[in-house]
XYZ file of C-alpha atoms in Angstrom:
775
model
C 96.104 53.838 8.923
C 97.129 55.653 12.050
C 98.800 54.461 15.232
C 95.609 54.443 17.285
C 96.157 50.855 18.415
C 98.837 52.006 20.867
C 96.462 53.645 23.280
C 93.417 51.455 22.908
C 92.191 48.064 21.882
C 94.272 46.038 24.356
C 93.530 42.310 24.419
C 96.067 40.420 26.478
C 99.787 40.627 27.039
C 101.079 37.945 24.644
C 100.526 37.557 20.899
C 101.043 34.669 18.527
C 103.459 35.820 15.878
C 102.925 35.412 12.128
C 105.051 35.669 9.028
C 104.214 37.941 6.106
C 102.573 34.903 4.531
C 100.244 35.024 7.566
C 100.138 31.541 9.160
C 100.748 31.501 12.879
C 103.517 29.197 14.016
C 102.386 28.555 17.592
C 105.077 30.822 19.068
C 103.888 33.612 21.353
C 105.782 36.647 22.672
C 105.003 39.504 25.056
C 103.443 42.450 23.249
C 106.421 44.713 23.906
C 108.764 42.192 22.268
C 106.419 41.755 19.308
C 106.469 45.520 18.776
C 110.230 45.736 19.190
C 110.826 42.892 16.719
C 108.125 44.279 14.381
C 106.517 40.840 14.234
C 103.212 40.350 12.508
C 100.363 39.286 14.767
C 96.577 38.949 14.634
C 94.012 41.685 15.037
C 90.310 42.140 14.498
C 88.163 44.977 13.099
C 84.382 45.106 13.502
C 82.098 47.414 11.522
C 78.439 47.769 12.503
C 76.248 48.614 9.533
C 72.585 49.726 9.596
C 70.893 48.372 6.488
C 67.836 50.649 6.376
C 69.863 53.874 6.494
C 73.082 52.607 4.857
C 75.108 53.917 7.792
C 78.178 52.731 9.670
C 78.601 53.088 13.416
C 81.726 54.943 14.540
C 83.126 55.372 18.036
C 85.115 58.354 19.295
C 88.116 57.831 21.477
C 91.308 59.847 21.896
C 89.575 62.726 20.059
C 89.255 60.747 16.801
C 86.324 58.991 15.155
C 87.189 55.404 14.300
C 85.951 51.920 13.500
C 83.010 50.472 15.481
C 85.409 48.256 17.437
C 88.941 46.886 17.057
C 91.516 44.935 19.020
C 94.652 42.886 18.988
C 94.099 39.131 19.353
C 95.938 37.724 22.337
C 97.537 34.303 22.403
C 94.899 31.883 23.655
C 92.075 33.818 21.999
C 90.723 33.949 18.425
C 89.532 36.794 16.179
C 85.845 35.977 16.566
C 85.968 35.598 20.348
C 87.980 38.823 20.549
C 85.447 40.650 18.371
C 82.576 39.571 20.611
C 84.462 40.508 23.790
C 85.458 43.957 22.524
C 81.926 44.867 21.449
C 80.650 43.828 24.849
C 83.390 45.702 26.703
C 83.459 48.893 24.619
C 79.819 49.306 23.551
C 77.808 46.949 25.740
C 76.729 44.882 22.715
C 76.384 41.145 23.350
C 76.174 39.406 19.962
C 76.345 35.729 18.965
C 78.708 34.263 16.379
C 76.190 34.378 13.548
C 76.008 38.178 13.722
C 79.592 38.452 12.428
C 80.367 38.217 8.726
C 84.047 37.766 7.863
C 84.657 40.029 4.848
C 88.423 39.813 4.310
C 91.791 39.829 6.076
C 93.578 43.185 6.031
C 97.359 43.303 6.164
C 98.404 46.415 8.103
C 101.936 47.739 8.270
C 102.794 50.535 10.721
C 106.323 51.830 10.331
C 106.261 54.055 13.422
C 105.372 51.641 16.211
C 105.999 48.103 14.970
C 102.292 47.249 14.964
C 102.257 44.917 11.968
C 98.977 43.029 11.889
C 96.702 40.722 9.973
C 93.236 42.001 10.837
C 90.154 39.857 10.334
C 87.556 42.391 9.179
C 83.993 41.589 10.290
C 80.690 43.234 9.365
C 77.652 43.159 11.652
C 74.494 44.027 9.698
C 71.527 45.346 11.667
C 68.169 46.172 10.124
C 68.107 49.693 11.530
C 70.438 51.898 13.572
C 70.728 50.891 17.207
C 69.403 53.716 19.416
C 72.405 55.557 20.830
C 70.989 55.293 24.336
C 71.080 51.482 24.027
C 74.880 51.490 24.119
C 76.877 51.141 27.335
C 80.132 52.909 26.505
C 83.389 51.875 28.154
C 84.245 54.524 30.721
C 87.376 56.609 30.071
C 87.864 54.856 26.701
C 84.894 55.477 24.394
C 83.474 58.991 24.667
C 80.794 58.971 21.942
C 79.276 56.868 19.173
C 77.455 58.016 16.063
C 76.114 56.727 12.767
C 77.362 58.137 9.477
C 76.326 57.288 5.907
C 78.751 55.095 3.977
C 79.104 57.666 1.214
C 79.699 60.596 3.592
C 82.269 58.589 5.556
C 84.049 57.626 2.354
C 84.110 61.299 1.281
C 85.615 62.391 4.635
C 88.340 59.773 4.408
C 89.085 60.738 0.816
C 89.617 64.330 1.896
C 91.753 63.337 4.877
C 89.481 64.893 7.510
C 91.674 65.179 10.644
C 88.816 64.163 12.956
C 88.781 60.656 11.507
C 91.362 57.871 11.739
C 92.514 57.373 8.146
C 91.711 54.267 6.117
C 93.021 53.923 2.571
C 89.945 52.890 0.645
C 91.945 53.012 -2.611
C 93.977 50.101 -1.207
C 92.960 46.793 0.300
C 90.548 48.369 2.772
C 88.455 49.698 -0.102
C 86.854 46.256 -0.194
C 84.669 47.294 2.753
C 83.034 50.109 0.803
C 82.928 48.127 -2.444
C 81.185 45.168 -0.810
C 78.532 47.307 0.868
C 77.905 49.434 -2.239
C 77.611 46.446 -4.588
C 75.448 44.518 -2.151
C 72.723 47.169 -2.065
C 72.695 48.336 -5.665
C 69.132 48.336 -6.980
C 69.618 46.097 -10.008
C 67.195 43.263 -9.314
C 66.587 42.497 -13.001
C 70.296 42.058 -13.666
C 70.803 39.952 -10.547
C 67.775 37.849 -11.448
C 69.081 37.208 -14.964
C 72.537 36.212 -13.684
C 71.047 33.773 -11.190
C 68.603 32.351 -13.746
C 71.541 31.618 -16.058
C 73.241 29.765 -13.212
C 70.057 27.781 -12.608
C 69.786 26.926 -16.319
C 73.056 24.994 -16.096
C 71.052 22.216 -14.446
C 68.628 20.158 -16.526
C 65.512 19.334 -14.540
C 64.714 15.633 -14.793
C 62.277 13.221 -13.168
C 64.012 10.102 -11.896
C 61.244 7.548 -11.902
C 61.436 3.896 -10.947
C 59.160 0.933 -11.448
C 57.257 -0.113 -8.312
C 55.503 -3.175 -9.746
C 58.075 -5.557 -8.242
C 57.403 -4.265 -4.717
C 54.863 -5.704 -2.292
C 52.534 -3.408 -0.361
C 54.716 -4.046 2.678
C 57.810 -2.995 0.679
C 56.111 0.247 -0.286
C 55.210 1.036 3.307
C 58.785 0.300 4.415
C 60.146 2.444 1.574
C 58.028 5.429 2.592
C 59.208 5.191 6.231
C 62.833 5.056 5.064
C 62.343 8.100 2.816
C 60.869 10.013 5.758
C 64.008 9.183 7.750
C 66.167 10.181 4.783
C 64.604 13.636 4.741
C 66.089 14.231 8.169
C 69.569 13.755 6.679
C 68.906 16.991 4.790
C 68.227 18.789 8.063
C 71.510 17.565 9.526
C 73.497 18.361 6.397
C 72.221 21.940 6.228
C 73.582 22.380 9.746
C 76.888 20.727 8.857
C 77.541 23.112 5.957
C 77.351 26.297 8.063
C 75.880 26.978 11.463
C 73.420 29.673 10.285
C 72.522 27.767 7.102
C 69.279 26.421 8.557
C 68.086 29.972 9.311
C 68.869 31.008 5.743
C 66.991 27.992 4.383
C 63.846 28.789 6.363
C 64.026 32.480 5.440
C 64.389 31.869 1.697
C 61.549 29.358 1.736
C 59.228 31.735 3.597
C 59.959 34.563 1.153
C 60.123 32.513 -2.072
C 56.656 33.603 -3.219
C 57.275 37.358 -2.910
C 58.800 37.811 -6.367
C 60.227 35.927 -9.322
C 63.734 36.781 -8.089
C 62.980 35.362 -4.644
C 61.766 32.131 -6.258
C 64.932 31.846 -8.375
C 67.056 32.362 -5.248
C 65.144 29.623 -3.476
C 65.428 27.143 -6.377
C 69.160 27.675 -6.790
C 69.700 27.481 -3.045
C 67.926 24.097 -2.969
C 70.354 22.756 -5.580
C 73.442 23.976 -3.691
C 72.052 23.584 -0.164
C 74.025 26.680 0.823
C 74.643 30.258 -0.389
C 77.782 29.052 -2.245
C 77.534 27.850 -5.834
C 79.073 24.410 -6.372
C 79.662 25.038 -10.079
C 81.440 28.364 -9.480
C 84.304 27.322 -7.214
C 81.963 27.832 -4.214
C 81.509 31.522 -5.015
C 78.696 33.078 -2.991
C 75.540 33.735 -5.055
C 73.726 35.252 -2.070
C 74.927 37.749 0.520
C 74.121 38.394 4.147
C 71.665 41.005 2.835
C 69.556 38.064 1.576
C 69.712 36.273 4.917
C 67.364 35.719 7.823
C 66.472 38.454 10.300
C 66.921 37.609 13.984
C 65.782 39.560 17.041
C 67.939 39.915 20.166
C 65.938 41.773 22.866
C 68.707 41.330 25.446
C 71.692 42.299 23.277
C 71.873 45.883 24.585
C 70.613 48.148 27.318
C 66.803 48.300 27.181
C 65.226 51.360 25.554
C 61.574 52.255 25.999
C 59.506 51.643 22.871
C 62.290 49.686 21.108
C 61.824 45.924 20.795
C 65.524 45.211 20.563
C 68.348 44.660 18.116
C 67.446 42.987 14.824
C 70.346 41.646 12.783
C 70.996 39.571 9.672
C 72.264 36.034 10.315
C 75.610 36.274 8.576
C 77.624 33.960 6.390
C 81.085 34.690 5.001
C 81.729 35.578 1.368
C 84.306 32.776 1.164
C 82.960 29.307 1.983
C 84.556 28.129 5.271
C 86.912 25.211 4.556
C 85.965 23.522 7.815
C 82.226 23.921 7.160
C 80.454 23.717 10.520
C 82.502 20.759 11.742
C 84.895 23.122 13.518
C 84.589 26.559 15.171
C 84.307 29.234 12.457
C 87.587 30.943 13.335
C 89.639 27.833 14.111
C 92.660 27.307 11.876
C 94.879 24.301 11.281
C 97.566 25.416 13.690
C 95.190 25.758 16.622
C 93.663 22.340 15.962
C 96.992 20.571 15.555
C 98.470 22.148 18.711
C 95.370 21.070 20.644
C 95.446 17.503 19.275
C 99.081 17.095 20.363
C 97.973 17.426 23.980
C 95.211 14.800 23.783
C 95.345 11.167 24.820
C 95.388 8.568 22.023
C 91.656 7.849 22.413
C 90.805 11.552 22.443
C 92.974 12.130 19.393
C 91.165 9.368 17.510
C 87.847 10.999 18.370
C 89.115 14.449 17.371
C 90.270 13.345 13.913
C 87.565 10.689 13.474
C 84.657 10.763 11.057
C 81.818 11.092 13.549
C 82.453 14.132 15.739
C 82.432 17.911 15.622
C 84.827 20.283 17.366
C 83.397 23.132 19.426
C 84.558 25.866 21.817
C 83.456 26.295 25.396
C 83.611 30.054 24.795
C 81.302 29.958 21.753
C 78.127 29.743 23.804
C 76.023 32.901 23.540
C 76.220 34.517 26.954
C 77.571 37.666 28.536
C 80.410 35.632 30.042
C 82.755 35.222 27.065
C 85.813 33.726 28.694
C 89.224 33.149 27.151
C 92.111 31.256 28.639
C 94.964 33.496 29.741
C 97.330 30.609 29.070
C 98.142 30.418 25.335
C 98.948 26.715 25.641
C 95.437 25.953 26.881
C 92.728 25.478 24.258
C 89.004 25.691 24.846
C 88.308 23.262 21.991
C 86.381 20.115 22.832
C 84.802 17.143 21.044
C 81.100 16.409 20.605
C 80.000 13.121 18.991
C 77.454 13.296 16.173
C 74.986 11.342 18.311
C 74.918 14.278 20.723
C 75.319 17.190 18.295
C 72.458 16.063 16.023
C 70.418 14.120 18.573
C 67.081 15.810 17.826
C 67.262 14.722 14.168
C 68.876 11.329 14.714
C 66.341 10.284 17.347
C 63.482 10.947 14.902
C 65.279 9.131 12.098
C 66.005 6.204 14.424
C 62.323 5.916 15.328
C 61.297 5.784 11.643
C 63.998 3.268 10.740
C 63.061 1.104 13.705
C 59.456 0.955 12.473
C 60.633 0.102 8.977
C 62.973 -2.583 10.336
C 60.160 -4.177 12.333
C 57.914 -4.169 9.256
C 60.225 -5.605 6.586
C 60.491 -9.361 6.015
C 63.942 -9.076 4.409
C 66.438 -10.370 7.034
C 69.375 -8.333 5.690
C 67.333 -5.120 5.431
C 65.946 -5.676 8.937
C 69.496 -6.069 10.252
C 70.689 -2.946 8.449
C 67.853 -0.750 9.668
C 68.065 -1.889 13.278
C 71.868 -1.568 13.336
C 71.578 1.911 11.846
C 69.223 2.848 14.699
C 71.892 1.709 17.161
C 74.588 3.636 15.261
C 72.627 6.891 15.241
C 72.191 6.727 19.006
C 75.584 5.255 20.016
C 77.847 6.945 17.437
C 79.408 3.566 16.605
C 78.849 2.865 12.908
C 80.997 -0.256 12.502
C 78.220 -2.872 12.731
C 75.846 -0.851 10.555
C 78.545 -0.491 7.892
C 79.054 -4.264 7.882
C 75.280 -4.737 7.623
C 75.193 -2.290 4.717
C 77.878 -4.277 2.881
C 75.878 -7.487 3.366
C 72.545 -6.007 2.286
C 70.673 -8.307 -0.118
C 67.262 -6.775 -0.573
C 65.004 -5.387 -3.259
C 65.109 -2.080 -1.381
C 68.575 -0.551 -1.293
C 69.278 1.830 1.589
C 72.336 3.985 2.244
C 71.823 6.428 5.089
C 74.194 8.061 7.556
C 77.512 9.973 7.687
C 79.900 8.872 4.943
C 81.811 11.198 2.607
C 84.290 13.798 3.847
C 84.274 16.202 0.864
C 82.636 18.971 2.886
C 85.580 19.072 5.318
C 88.057 20.869 3.067
C 90.172 21.884 6.068
C 91.317 18.341 6.939
C 89.086 15.830 5.175
C 88.329 14.183 8.528
C 84.608 14.715 9.111
C 81.774 12.810 7.446
C 78.602 14.467 6.205
C 75.170 12.867 6.455
C 73.511 11.627 3.274
C 70.917 9.176 2.009
C 70.458 7.253 -1.233
C 67.321 5.143 -1.425
C 66.674 2.896 -4.435
C 65.213 -0.235 -5.900
C 67.731 -2.875 -6.934
C 68.071 -3.723 -10.623
C 68.624 -7.465 -10.222
C 69.351 -8.190 -13.865
C 72.002 -5.480 -14.272
C 73.576 -6.351 -10.907
C 73.977 -10.018 -11.858
C 75.488 -9.172 -15.258
C 78.225 -6.936 -13.842
C 79.160 -8.783 -10.679
C 82.347 -10.115 -12.248
C 84.158 -6.792 -11.648
C 84.190 -7.491 -7.937
C 85.390 -11.025 -8.581
C 88.589 -9.722 -10.189
C 89.646 -7.149 -7.595
C 92.426 -9.339 -6.173
C 93.830 -9.930 -9.641
C 93.728 -6.182 -10.340
C 95.454 -5.370 -7.032
C 98.319 -7.776 -7.714
C 98.880 -6.309 -11.186
C 98.614 -2.620 -10.263
C 101.347 -0.449 -11.814
C 103.251 0.191 -8.590
C 106.081 -1.435 -6.641
C 105.318 -4.878 -5.246
C 106.086 -3.728 -1.687
C 103.009 -1.488 -1.714
C 100.514 -4.103 -2.893
C 98.050 -5.641 -0.497
C 97.273 -9.321 -0.035
C 94.069 -8.551 1.801
C 91.852 -7.245 -1.018
C 88.423 -8.807 -0.681
C 85.458 -9.178 -2.983
C 83.590 -5.924 -3.491
C 79.871 -6.517 -3.997
C 78.202 -4.331 -6.624
C 74.592 -3.249 -6.455
C 72.950 -1.448 -9.374
C 69.834 0.458 -8.414
C 67.205 2.779 -9.752
C 67.393 5.799 -7.452
C 64.063 6.869 -5.962
C 65.270 9.475 -3.437
C 68.434 11.160 -2.190
C 69.174 13.764 0.468
C 71.873 15.272 2.643
C 75.344 15.561 1.139
C 74.021 15.635 -2.432
C 74.454 19.210 -3.615
C 75.251 20.683 -6.990
C 76.393 17.918 -9.364
C 74.749 14.543 -8.808
C 76.978 11.518 -8.321
C 76.705 8.435 -10.540
C 77.875 5.890 -8.001
C 79.529 5.531 -4.638
C 81.887 3.098 -2.964
C 81.602 2.614 0.778
C 82.346 2.426 3.626
C 85.270 4.785 4.206
C 86.209 3.222 7.542
C 89.762 2.002 6.912
C 89.308 -0.872 9.384
C 86.501 -2.318 7.296
C 88.222 -1.584 3.987
C 91.276 -3.499 5.227
C 89.311 -6.478 6.568
C 86.295 -6.654 4.276
C 86.904 -4.376 1.305
C 84.132 -2.099 0.082
C 80.761 -2.295 -1.640
C 79.608 -0.274 -4.583
C 76.232 1.145 -5.524
C 75.582 2.321 -9.090
C 72.727 4.742 -9.831
C 71.711 3.571 -13.290
C 68.853 5.982 -13.951
C 71.120 8.892 -12.959
C 73.784 7.672 -15.408
C 71.218 7.320 -18.197
C 69.909 10.834 -17.620
C 73.398 12.371 -17.621
C 74.469 10.516 -20.757
C 71.403 11.577 -22.712
C 71.167 15.188 -21.542
C 74.850 16.061 -21.104
C 77.487 13.624 -22.357
C 76.068 13.077 -25.840
C 75.820 16.833 -26.577
C 79.367 17.306 -25.199
C 80.691 14.613 -27.535
C 79.033 16.282 -30.520
C 80.862 19.541 -29.744
C 84.226 18.503 -28.271
C 85.163 15.152 -29.825
C 86.675 14.976 -33.319
C 84.049 13.896 -35.830
C 85.741 10.618 -36.765
C 85.643 9.445 -33.105
C 82.187 10.698 -32.068
C 80.525 7.368 -32.861
C 82.776 5.714 -30.253
C 81.008 7.547 -27.414
C 78.294 5.239 -26.060
C 76.388 4.641 -22.830
C 77.700 1.121 -22.196
C 81.323 2.354 -22.197
C 80.453 5.349 -20.007
C 78.583 3.175 -17.509
C 81.224 0.416 -17.535
C 83.962 2.884 -16.622
C 81.789 4.317 -13.862
C 81.526 0.807 -12.405
C 85.256 0.258 -12.670
C 85.954 3.689 -11.103
C 84.030 2.662 -8.007
C 85.707 -0.752 -7.871
C 89.103 0.919 -7.977
C 88.354 2.880 -4.810
C 88.657 -0.508 -3.124
C 92.141 -1.314 -4.421
C 95.465 0.440 -4.058
C 96.862 1.931 -0.827
C 94.538 2.630 2.108
C 96.263 1.572 5.316
C 99.966 2.333 4.812
C 103.327 2.092 6.549
C 105.285 5.351 6.626
C 109.090 5.462 6.102
C 109.412 5.763 9.884
C 107.661 2.410 10.270
C 104.552 4.025 11.749
C 101.155 2.742 10.585
C 98.783 5.315 9.138
C 96.224 5.816 6.369
C 96.308 7.673 3.071
C 93.441 9.885 4.249
C 95.272 11.020 7.395
C 98.560 11.699 5.593
C 97.197 13.570 2.560
C 94.510 15.415 4.586
C 92.659 17.961 2.410
C 94.363 16.669 -0.775
C 93.117 13.118 -0.276
C 89.689 13.327 -1.902
C 90.822 14.965 -5.172
C 93.733 12.537 -5.565
C 91.574 9.547 -4.636
C 88.985 10.501 -7.267
C 91.758 10.877 -9.855
C 93.141 7.478 -8.812
C 89.807 5.741 -9.188
C 89.343 7.289 -12.650
C 92.763 6.639 -14.134
C 93.296 3.250 -12.484
C 89.778 2.420 -13.677
C 90.943 3.002 -17.267
C 94.059 0.912 -16.627
C 91.920 -1.865 -15.084
C 89.503 -2.006 -18.027
C 92.395 -2.328 -20.452
C 93.882 -5.064 -18.238
C 90.581 -7.002 -18.174
C 90.221 -6.651 -21.940
C 93.779 -7.962 -22.438
C 92.793 -11.023 -20.376
C 89.729 -11.555 -22.631
C 87.402 -10.876 -19.689
C 85.798 -7.991 -21.580
C 85.296 -7.727 -25.360
C 88.166 -6.117 -27.309
C 85.595 -4.007 -29.169
C 85.308 -1.922 -25.973
C 88.894 -0.615 -26.061
C 88.469 2.449 -28.261
C 84.996 3.356 -27.036
C 86.146 3.194 -23.386
C 88.950 5.709 -24.023
C 86.901 8.127 -26.157
C 83.861 8.003 -23.868
C 86.173 8.818 -20.960
C 87.624 11.774 -22.876
C 84.118 13.162 -23.439
C 83.333 12.612 -19.762
C 86.418 14.671 -18.804
C 84.717 17.847 -20.018
C 81.522 16.934 -18.165
C 83.335 16.502 -14.848
C 85.711 19.488 -15.083
C 82.673 21.728 -15.455
C 81.907 20.997 -11.794
C 84.801 23.324 -10.903
C 88.259 22.774 -9.501
C 87.222 23.200 -5.878
C 85.106 20.072 -6.263
C 87.144 16.895 -5.770
C 85.957 15.131 -8.928
C 86.563 18.244 -11.054
C 90.055 18.813 -9.633
C 90.966 15.175 -10.125
C 89.662 15.168 -13.674
C 91.645 18.287 -14.622
C 94.777 16.533 -13.346
C 94.133 13.549 -15.617
C 93.169 15.552 -18.711
C 96.240 17.792 -18.566
C 98.579 14.867 -17.915
C 97.184 12.862 -20.856
C 97.274 15.924 -23.132
C 100.906 16.605 -22.191
C 101.858 12.988 -22.962
C 100.205 13.165 -26.389
C 97.485 10.643 -25.503
C 94.892 13.350 -26.179
C 95.232 15.345 -29.395
C 93.959 18.925 -29.794
C 92.797 19.808 -33.333
C 92.617 23.293 -34.940
C 88.820 23.354 -34.557
C 89.235 22.911 -30.761
C 87.988 19.336 -30.858
C 89.908 16.464 -29.281
C 90.671 12.866 -30.134
C 92.468 9.940 -28.521
C 95.832 8.749 -29.839
C 95.362 5.017 -29.362
C 99.112 4.363 -29.691
C 99.956 6.569 -26.689
C 96.961 6.347 -24.384
C 97.815 3.012 -22.734
C 101.305 4.088 -21.645
C 100.130 7.521 -20.452
C 97.336 5.989 -18.370
C 99.743 3.507 -16.789
C 102.252 6.280 -16.032
C 99.751 8.471 -14.213
C 98.346 5.451 -12.374
C 101.839 4.627 -11.108
C 102.463 8.252 -10.053
C 99.278 8.561 -7.993
C 99.440 5.072 -6.457
C 103.029 5.646 -5.332
C 102.198 9.013 -3.757
C 99.358 7.373 -1.836
C 101.475 4.400 -0.781
C 104.132 6.706 0.667
C 101.620 9.138 2.218
C 103.637 11.804 0.394
C 101.650 15.019 0.816
C 104.353 17.228 -0.715
C 104.359 15.227 -3.952
C 100.566 15.195 -3.996
C 100.568 18.986 -3.666
C 103.066 19.391 -6.520
C 101.141 17.028 -8.803
C 97.826 18.799 -8.216
C 99.393 22.245 -8.540
C 101.013 21.364 -11.868
C 98.198 19.460 -13.540
C 95.010 20.244 -11.598
C 94.571 23.544 -13.417
C 92.021 25.071 -15.774
C 94.347 25.211 -18.802
C 93.595 27.032 -22.055
C 92.522 23.898 -23.981
C 90.068 23.072 -21.192
C 88.822 26.665 -21.080
C 88.244 26.705 -24.839
C 86.285 23.465 -24.711
C 84.155 24.630 -21.773
C 83.520 27.932 -23.568
C 82.004 26.056 -26.518
C 79.673 24.174 -24.185
C 78.593 27.399 -22.469
C 77.874 29.139 -25.760
C 75.340 26.506 -26.823
C 74.041 26.087 -23.241
C 74.754 22.393 -22.806
C 73.622 21.606 -19.231
C 76.402 20.966 -16.771
C 74.421 18.571 -14.610
C 70.940 17.473 -13.650
C 68.531 18.603 -10.951
C 66.438 15.536 -10.181
C 62.983 15.319 -8.729
C 61.523 12.094 -7.410
C 57.920 11.330 -8.470
C 58.082 7.962 -6.695
C 57.745 9.770 -3.359
C 54.457 11.309 -4.467
C 53.257 7.916 -5.771
C 53.993 6.265 -2.435
C 52.202 9.001 -0.520
C 49.131 8.606 -2.752
C 49.198 4.838 -2.230
C 49.404 5.333 1.539
C 46.549 7.838 1.507
C 44.468 5.482 -0.599
C 45.123 2.579 1.755
C 44.234 4.722 4.769
C 40.937 5.703 3.121
C 40.158 2.043 2.468
C 40.872 1.203 6.115
C 38.584 3.966 7.356
C 35.708 2.895 5.122
């Protein structure tokens, strides 16, 4: 690339400096010093692409045709804000955040002027070329603009045309042309087949439940709760990505146009985003598939032209902060901002129930940026405000259901949840959830933090609605009764053990509906709440989804065992062992370190110290300590000794089921860690036919060793050790790859895609009752 940045694209006098590894360190310098020291700093490139003509917009300045817009990023600004400001200043284009698709980061080295940059490269996709007279060109800077076809532009660059600023499309910048070319190739049949194969990895199943034990009042209450639960989906779609709701509506509206459009819609519904959960969050859609939006006021008005139409963009790489944080906010910016907050503000900033926004992100022509690099425009919005339109509707439905039910504990839960939705204080509703004793089982609200990969701070909304299985719940309640005994015997130093472990109630339900943060693989159980204050004082409660477990065992785990487990141990794989370990896994979330004391003496929590590593390590802990706990209970004659071998072999078979979720998913990452550790220690044995078996002489010691390793890391809040453990063992090793390849070849489903016929039944009952009332 040339040295064109010297004479144009100014954006402030100070820059944050970066290393070659890219992260900013919070240190800013004047531009002249940055150039002199040849420091790396941030920049931004914006390409405007017209979809209908396959053309890129170029601007001419200093006698050369160049990128649509580009700039340095000044300290105190961000790439996305800078991109919006430059387009407005240079071309008179006023575009919102969702017009910008982050394609990649380009590392630029300029040996002649010290301009070493990391450039965030954005693409703005419009339906058609913007009329040239709609632009307001920056006087004395931009002399002309024109559109040029992608292929012609590529040819000119290849031949080194002197009228064009050079870009090396054989190098890293070639991604721009590759992405556009691949995106618009006319191979619908091939794309349709690829997506259908992805869809086939999910086995469609109806999760039914018996309603005969419910009164007519119960059924009416259940339907109101399900209607409220549907609103959790609306919130979650917004939490995943800020233009996700537009994409959802667009795909739904166009799902009937072709078979391919229907496949896109079905697979989107499973993932609830354009990123595939089973493929390490790889995008299966592109911005070309996205919604079209009209902006009449984005440019100068032109007679006969209705205005700029653009595609609502989403990045190729799933944003680690989802929509909880500004799209271009990084860890450094957040952490520098938090340091300047009061204690109460800091707690809100890193708490479960808030989002972080920018004052400068509002769509207006006044895009302001602080000139002081130490001043941030980040601010906190509570969930109750951010999602008020959805939460108010849900609160109204839950209030009606609470008034209607005769169950005292359900009434308390529903009414306290109404208060929580509107006040943003979930403490009382979490206590009410733990004390729920009702035929109808209701979990609704913000809970798990898996979606926040950036920090693991923010909770996503979800709902699980079921009917309690009283018989199964009573039979298995003894697990909760032995939590204190398990805590005191955990394989870790005595100094880390807690005296405050409390009874963890267990509820086993038949699931009738779920929504919100339930995408891709379906969970078998959950252990809540995650509020460390409640965990410390009251422990946790567990809900097991028995009909989900039964469906997964029949459709997935049994076929896996037939292919991956050595023949002589296949008969040891059974549902009771699988389900028993699932129960123990959830119980073990409630023991071990949660609130911890750091070496400095400061109080903290495992979640805050391990940040984005917490969820994967916590899932691994619950699994492996669950195995340890079952063996401990068997040794105390609290469970039958006949379970020992079947527990271990059923868990081995389940390893392959969970790893198939992918290593970006917390359960999959945690499971890979356990499998590779146990294989290395000889507890798992690989045979020449690529089947596996358990070495019963080694498994107990290997399980205890890994349990001790993870528990100690958590107790110390040792993020470095957590990182090293996950990097070493949380990998897709060759034995795992070979096993997963066998499962792919015979098309064993990876997970289930449930539908809920109970909802339809309830609606028919309600319609029938309404007809009776009318007559």
